[in-house]
JSON list of C-alpha atoms in Angstrom, two decimals:
[
{"chain": "P", "resi": 1, "resn": "MET", "atom": "CA", "xyz": [179.53, 78.28, 119.94]},
{"chain": "P", "resi": 2, "resn": "SER", "atom": "CA", "xyz": [176.33, 76.63, 118.74]},
{"chain": "P", "resi": 3, "resn": "ILE", "atom": "CA", "xyz": [174.37, 77.53, 115.65]},
{"chain": "P", "resi": 4, "resn": "TYR", "atom": "CA", "xyz": [170.60, 77.33, 116.06]},
{"chain": "P", "resi": 5, "resn": "PRO", "atom": "CA", "xyz": [168.34, 76.89, 112.99]},
{"chain": "P", "resi": 6, "resn": "ASN", "atom": "CA", "xyz": [165.47, 78.82, 114.63]},
{"chain": "P", "resi": 7, "resn": "PRO", "atom": "CA", "xyz": [166.81, 81.96, 116.34]},
{"chain": "P", "resi": 8, "resn": "LEU", "atom": "CA", "xyz": [164.72, 83.70, 119.01]},
{"chain": "P", "resi": 9, "resn": "ILE", "atom": "CA", "xyz": [164.90, 87.03, 117.18]},
{"chain": "P", "resi": 10, "resn": "GLU", "atom": "CA", "xyz": [166.54, 87.62, 113.83]},
{"chain": "P", "resi": 11, "resn": "GLN", "atom": "CA", "xyz": [168.82, 90.52, 112.97]},
{"chain": "P", "resi": 12, "resn": "ARG", "atom": "CA", "xyz": [169.60, 91.91, 116.43]},
{"chain": "P", "resi": 13, "resn": "ALA", "atom": "CA", "xyz": [173.11, 92.99, 117.26]},
{"chain": "P", "resi": 14, "resn": "ASP", "atom": "CA", "xyz": [174.83, 91.71, 120.40]},
{"chain": "P", "resi": 15, "resn": "PRO", "atom": "CA", "xyz": [172.10, 89.24, 121.52]},
{"chain": "P", "resi": 16, "resn": "PHE", "atom": "CA", "xyz": [172.40, 87.97, 125.08]},
{"chain": "P", "resi": 17, "resn": "ILE", "atom": "CA", "xyz": [170.13, 85.88, 127.35]},
{"chain": "P", "resi": 18, "resn": "TYR", "atom": "CA", "xyz": [170.60, 86.33, 131.08]},
{"chain": "P", "resi": 19, "resn": "ARG", "atom": "CA", "xyz": [169.03, 84.22, 133.87]},
{"chain": "P", "resi": 20, "resn": "HIS", "atom": "CA", "xyz": [168.43, 86.49, 136.84]},
{"chain": "P", "resi": 21, "resn": "SER", "atom": "CA", "xyz": [168.22, 85.34, 140.46]},
{"chain": "P", "resi": 22, "resn": "ASP", "atom": "CA", "xyz": [164.48, 86.16, 140.34]},
{"chain": "P", "resi": 23, "resn": "GLY", "atom": "CA", "xyz": [164.03, 83.08, 138.11]},
{"chain": "P", "resi": 24, "resn": "TYR", "atom": "CA", "xyz": [163.32, 85.02, 134.91]},
{"chain": "P", "resi": 25, "resn": "TYR", "atom": "CA", "xyz": [165.31, 84.97, 131.68]},
{"chain": "P", "resi": 26, "resn": "TYR", "atom": "CA", "xyz": [166.07, 88.37, 130.17]},
{"chain": "P", "resi": 27, "resn": "PHE", "atom": "CA", "xyz": [166.82, 88.83, 126.47]},
{"chain": "P", "resi": 28, "resn": "ILE", "atom": "CA", "xyz": [169.05, 91.81, 125.73]},
{"chain": "P", "resi": 29, "resn": "ALA", "atom": "CA", "xyz": [170.06, 93.03, 122.27]},
{"chain": "P", "resi": 30, "resn": "SER", "atom": "CA", "xyz": [171.08, 96.22, 120.52]},
{"chain": "P", "resi": 31, "resn": "VAL", "atom": "CA", "xyz": [168.16, 97.82, 118.69]},
{"chain": "P", "resi": 32, "resn": "ARG", "atom": "CA", "xyz": [167.15, 101.32, 117.63]},
{"chain": "P", "resi": 33, "resn": "SER", "atom": "CA", "xyz": [164.26, 101.45, 120.10]},
{"chain": "P", "resi": 34, "resn": "THR", "atom": "CA", "xyz": [164.11, 100.31, 123.72]},
{"chain": "P", "resi": 35, "resn": "ILE", "atom": "CA", "xyz": [162.63, 96.83, 124.15]},
{"chain": "P", "resi": 36, "resn": "ALA", "atom": "CA", "xyz": [162.75, 94.67, 127.28]},
{"chain": "P", "resi": 37, "resn": "TRP", "atom": "CA", "xyz": [161.48, 91.08, 127.37]},
{"chain": "P", "resi": 38, "resn": "ASN", "atom": "CA", "xyz": [161.44, 88.57, 130.17]},
{"chain": "P", "resi": 39, "resn": "CYS", "atom": "CA", "xyz": [159.90, 85.17, 130.81]},
{"chain": "P", "resi": 40, "resn": "ALA", "atom": "CA", "xyz": [159.97, 82.57, 133.56]},
{"chain": "P", "resi": 41, "resn": "ALA", "atom": "CA", "xyz": [161.00, 79.77, 131.18]},
{"chain": "P", "resi": 42, "resn": "LEU", "atom": "CA", "xyz": [162.74, 79.70, 127.82]},
{"chain": "P", "resi": 43, "resn": "GLY", "atom": "CA", "xyz": [159.83, 77.76, 126.31]},
{"chain": "P", "resi": 44, "resn": "ASN", "atom": "CA", "xyz": [157.41, 80.68, 126.87]}
]
């Protein structure tokens, strides 16, 4: 497991990044409200 000094999002339980066959990356995490993010490249 790697430790990154600049996390994508702080204080989210169960963070997970998934690359779908559609070419987008999906960030999934446990939060109180429903939030869905996607992007075509991790640098976006």
